[in-house]
């Protein structure tokens, strides 16, 4: 079975709107971030006949039985006591990479402390 993989490389301007209580006054913050992924950030390997795709400084999806796909967690520092009221993705650009891949399905994790007794 061959699975066609459409890799998505994205440029994502994202806006976060939040409110912070300062005494009796409310301060409203709005910050826009641009997150960019490049084809150069991807690594392709083969293991046991399956293709593995990883992202530099990223993780992988772990839903058992679903294809292992690269992912990246984005952490954003916020002012103390800030409450997020809205997150918007303002634009999403996609680029499909050509190729046919047989993606490795995610497996259940096995604890190293498990024994066969």
Backbone as numpy.savetxt, mean C-alpha at the origin, in Angstrom:
# Nx Ny Nz CAx CAy CAz Cx Cy Cz
-1.95 -22.43 -15.28 -2.80 -21.25 -15.28 -1.91 -20.01 -15.28
-2.16 -19.11 -16.19 -1.42 -17.85 -16.27 -2.37 -16.73 -15.88
-1.92 -15.90 -14.99 -2.70 -14.75 -14.54 -2.09 -13.51 -15.15
-2.90 -12.66 -15.72 -2.42 -11.39 -16.25 -2.40 -10.39 -15.11
-1.25 -9.79 -14.90 -1.08 -8.83 -13.81 -1.09 -7.43 -14.38
-1.97 -6.61 -13.91 -1.96 -5.20 -14.27 -1.39 -4.44 -13.08
-0.12 -4.15 -13.14 0.52 -3.40 -12.06 0.13 -1.94 -12.20
-0.18 -1.34 -11.11 -0.60 0.05 -11.12 0.47 0.90 -10.45
0.99 1.85 -11.19 1.94 2.81 -10.65 1.15 4.11 -10.49
1.18 4.68 -9.32 0.28 5.78 -9.04 0.99 7.04 -8.58
0.42 8.15 -8.95 0.76 9.44 -8.37 -0.53 9.90 -7.70
-0.49 10.06 -6.39 -1.72 10.31 -5.65 -1.61 11.57 -4.82
-2.14 12.70 -5.30 -2.26 13.85 -4.42 -3.38 13.56 -3.42
-3.08 13.69 -2.15 -4.03 13.35 -1.10 -4.14 14.54 -0.16
-5.34 14.86 0.24 -5.57 15.98 1.14 -6.15 15.46 2.44
-5.60 15.93 3.56 -6.11 15.58 4.88 -6.61 16.84 5.55
-7.84 16.79 6.03 -8.44 17.92 6.72 -8.72 17.49 8.15
-8.29 18.29 9.10 -8.50 17.93 10.49 -8.77 19.15 11.34
-9.27 18.90 12.56 -9.52 19.97 13.50 -8.80 19.66 14.80
-8.30 20.70 15.41 -7.61 20.57 16.69 -8.18 21.61 17.63
-8.52 21.19 18.84 -9.04 22.12 19.84 -7.87 22.81 20.54
-7.87 24.11 20.52 -6.86 24.90 21.23 -7.63 25.85 22.14
-7.69 25.49 23.42 -8.54 26.21 24.38 -9.97 26.21 23.85
-10.56 27.38 23.67 -11.94 27.44 23.17 -11.98 27.63 21.66
-10.85 27.90 21.06 -10.81 28.13 19.61 -10.53 26.82 18.89
-11.11 26.68 17.73 -10.81 25.52 16.90 -9.87 25.96 15.79
-8.82 25.18 15.61 -7.86 25.44 14.54 -8.09 24.38 13.47
-8.25 24.80 12.24 -8.47 23.87 11.15 -7.21 23.80 10.30
-6.75 22.57 10.06 -5.56 22.34 9.24 -5.98 21.64 7.96
-5.32 21.98 6.88 -5.48 21.22 5.65 -4.09 21.05 5.06
-3.75 19.82 4.74 -2.42 19.52 4.21 -2.59 18.61 3.01
-1.86 18.89 1.95 -1.90 18.07 0.74 -0.55 17.38 0.57
-0.60 16.08 0.31 0.59 15.27 0.09 0.52 14.67 -1.30
1.65 14.55 -1.96 1.72 13.84 -3.22 2.57 12.60 -3.01
1.99 11.45 -3.32 2.66 10.17 -3.13 2.91 9.59 -4.52
4.15 9.25 -4.81 4.53 8.78 -6.14 5.16 7.41 -6.06
4.74 6.52 -6.95 5.36 5.21 -7.09 5.88 5.10 -8.52
7.01 4.46 -8.67 7.63 4.32 -9.98 7.85 2.85 -10.30
7.88 2.52 -11.57 8.19 1.16 -12.00 9.56 0.73 -11.47
10.46 1.68 -11.28 11.79 1.37 -10.75 11.75 0.91 -9.30
10.65 1.14 -8.60 10.50 0.72 -7.20 10.09 -0.75 -7.08
9.74 -1.39 -8.20 9.26 -2.76 -8.19 10.39 -3.75 -8.46
10.30 -4.92 -7.80 11.26 -6.00 -8.01 10.47 -7.26 -8.37
10.93 -7.97 -9.39 10.27 -9.18 -9.85 11.19 -10.37 -9.64
10.69 -11.42 -8.98 11.45 -12.65 -8.79 10.52 -13.83 -9.04
11.12 -15.01 -9.16 10.35 -16.23 -9.35 10.72 -17.21 -8.25
9.70 -17.86 -7.68 9.93 -18.83 -6.61 8.94 -19.99 -6.79
9.47 -21.20 -6.91 8.64 -22.40 -7.07 7.63 -22.27 -8.21
8.04 -21.65 -9.30 7.18 -21.49 -10.47 6.22 -20.32 -10.40
6.21 -19.60 -9.31 5.33 -18.43 -9.15 6.15 -17.15 -9.27
5.48 -16.11 -9.75 6.11 -14.79 -9.82 5.80 -14.02 -8.55
6.81 -13.38 -8.01 6.66 -12.53 -6.82 7.00 -11.10 -7.22
6.13 -10.18 -6.87 6.35 -8.76 -7.14 6.45 -8.07 -5.80
7.51 -7.31 -5.59 7.66 -6.58 -4.33 7.98 -5.12 -4.62
7.76 -4.31 -3.63 7.97 -2.87 -3.72 9.07 -2.50 -2.74
10.06 -1.75 -3.21 11.14 -1.36 -2.30 10.54 -0.64 -1.11
10.99 -1.00 0.08 10.50 -0.43 1.34 8.99 -0.59 1.49
8.45 -1.70 1.02 7.03 -1.95 1.14 6.76 -3.33 1.69
5.50 -3.66 1.81 5.10 -4.97 2.29 4.35 -5.70 1.20
3.59 -6.74 1.61 2.78 -7.49 0.67 1.41 -7.74 1.29
0.43 -7.97 0.43 -0.89 -8.31 0.92 -0.85 -9.71 1.52
-1.74 -9.99 2.46 -1.68 -11.27 3.18 -3.02 -11.99 3.26
-3.98 -11.62 2.43 -5.27 -12.31 2.47 -5.09 -13.71 1.89
-5.28 -14.72 2.74 -4.99 -16.11 2.38 -5.73 -16.51 1.11
-4.97 -17.08 0.16 -5.53 -17.54 -1.11 -5.56 -16.49 -2.20
-5.45 -15.23 -1.83 -5.43 -14.14 -2.81 -3.99 -13.91 -3.27
-3.79 -13.33 -4.45 -2.42 -13.10 -4.93 -1.63 -12.20 -3.98
-0.35 -12.54 -3.81 0.56 -11.67 -3.05 0.86 -10.46 -3.92
0.47 -9.29 -3.47 0.69 -8.06 -4.22 1.45 -7.08 -3.34
2.28 -6.24 -3.96 3.02 -5.26 -3.16 2.10 -4.19 -2.60
2.45 -3.69 -1.42 1.72 -2.58 -0.84 2.69 -1.68 -0.10
2.27 -0.47 0.12 3.10 0.49 0.84 2.23 1.22 1.84
2.61 1.19 3.10 1.92 1.96 4.13 2.54 3.35 4.20
1.70 4.34 4.23 2.14 5.73 4.31 1.79 6.24 5.71
2.79 6.72 6.44 2.56 7.27 7.78 2.74 8.79 7.72
1.80 9.49 8.33 1.83 10.95 8.34 1.69 11.42 9.78
2.63 12.22 10.24 2.59 12.76 11.60 1.55 13.89 11.66
0.77 13.88 12.71 -0.26 14.89 12.92 -0.02 15.61 14.24
-0.50 16.84 14.36 -0.40 17.53 15.64 -1.15 16.76 16.73
-0.66 16.86 17.96 -1.29 16.19 19.09 -2.73 16.67 19.23
-3.63 15.79 19.60 -5.06 16.08 19.80 -5.80 16.41 18.50
-5.19 16.20 17.36 -5.89 16.47 16.11 -6.86 15.34 15.81
-8.02 15.72 15.33 -9.04 14.75 14.94 -9.23 14.87 13.43
-9.01 13.78 12.71 -9.18 13.79 11.25 -10.67 13.86 10.94
-11.04 14.79 10.09 -12.44 14.93 9.70 -12.67 14.54 8.25
-11.61 14.46 7.45 -11.79 14.14 6.03 -10.46 13.76 5.41
-10.47 12.75 4.55 -9.32 12.41 3.71 -9.85 12.26 2.30
-9.20 12.93 1.34 -9.62 12.88 -0.05 -8.44 12.48 -0.93
-8.70 11.61 -1.89 -7.73 11.36 -2.95 -8.19 12.21 -4.12
-7.40 13.21 -4.46 -7.84 14.19 -5.45 -7.59 13.76 -6.88
-6.59 12.93 -7.09 -6.27 12.50 -8.45 -5.53 11.17 -8.37
-5.81 10.28 -9.30 -5.14 9.00 -9.36 -4.71 8.75 -10.79
-3.43 8.60 -11.02 -2.90 8.30 -12.35 -2.42 6.86 -12.33
-2.76 6.12 -13.36 -2.39 4.71 -13.43 -1.58 4.44 -14.69
-0.67 3.48 -14.55 0.13 3.02 -15.68 0.17 1.50 -15.59
-0.28 0.82 -16.62 -0.31 -0.64 -16.61 0.98 -1.18 -17.20
1.63 -2.08 -16.46 2.84 -2.73 -16.95 2.45 -3.96 -17.75
3.12 -4.16 -18.86 2.82 -5.30 -19.71 3.44 -6.56 -19.14
2.82 -7.70 -19.41 3.40 -8.97 -19.02 2.35 -9.93 -18.51
2.72 -11.20 -18.50 1.88 -12.26 -17.95 2.61 -12.86 -16.77
1.91 -13.01 -15.67 2.53 -13.51 -14.45 1.61 -14.52 -13.78
2.20 -15.50 -13.15 1.48 -16.42 -12.28 1.85 -16.01 -10.87
0.94 -15.32 -10.21 1.24 -14.75 -8.90 1.05 -15.77 -7.79
1.96 -15.75 -6.85 1.91 -16.66 -5.71 0.75 -16.27 -4.81
-0.09 -17.24 -4.41 -1.16 -16.90 -3.46 -0.61 -16.78 -2.05
-1.22 -15.91 -1.27 -0.81 -15.75 0.14 -1.13 -17.03 0.90
-0.24 -17.40 1.79 -0.36 -18.63 2.58 -0.64 -18.28 4.04
-1.26 -19.21 4.77 -1.42 -18.98 6.21 -0.05 -18.92 6.87
0.08 -18.09 7.88 1.37 -18.01 8.58 1.51 -19.22 9.48
2.75 -19.64 9.67 3.07 -20.77 10.54 3.97 -20.26 11.63
3.58 -20.49 12.87 4.41 -20.05 13.99 5.64 -20.94 14.08
6.77 -20.32 14.33 8.01 -21.09 14.44 8.02 -21.94 15.71
7.15 -21.65 16.67 7.12 -22.41 17.91 6.22 -23.64 17.82
5.50 -23.80 16.69 4.66 -24.97 16.54 5.52 -26.21 16.39
5.14 -27.29 17.03 5.89 -28.53 16.92 4.98 -29.64 16.43
5.57 -30.72 15.99 4.83 -31.85 15.46 4.58 -32.90 16.52
4.34 -32.54 17.75 4.12 -33.52 18.82 2.66 -33.81 19.01
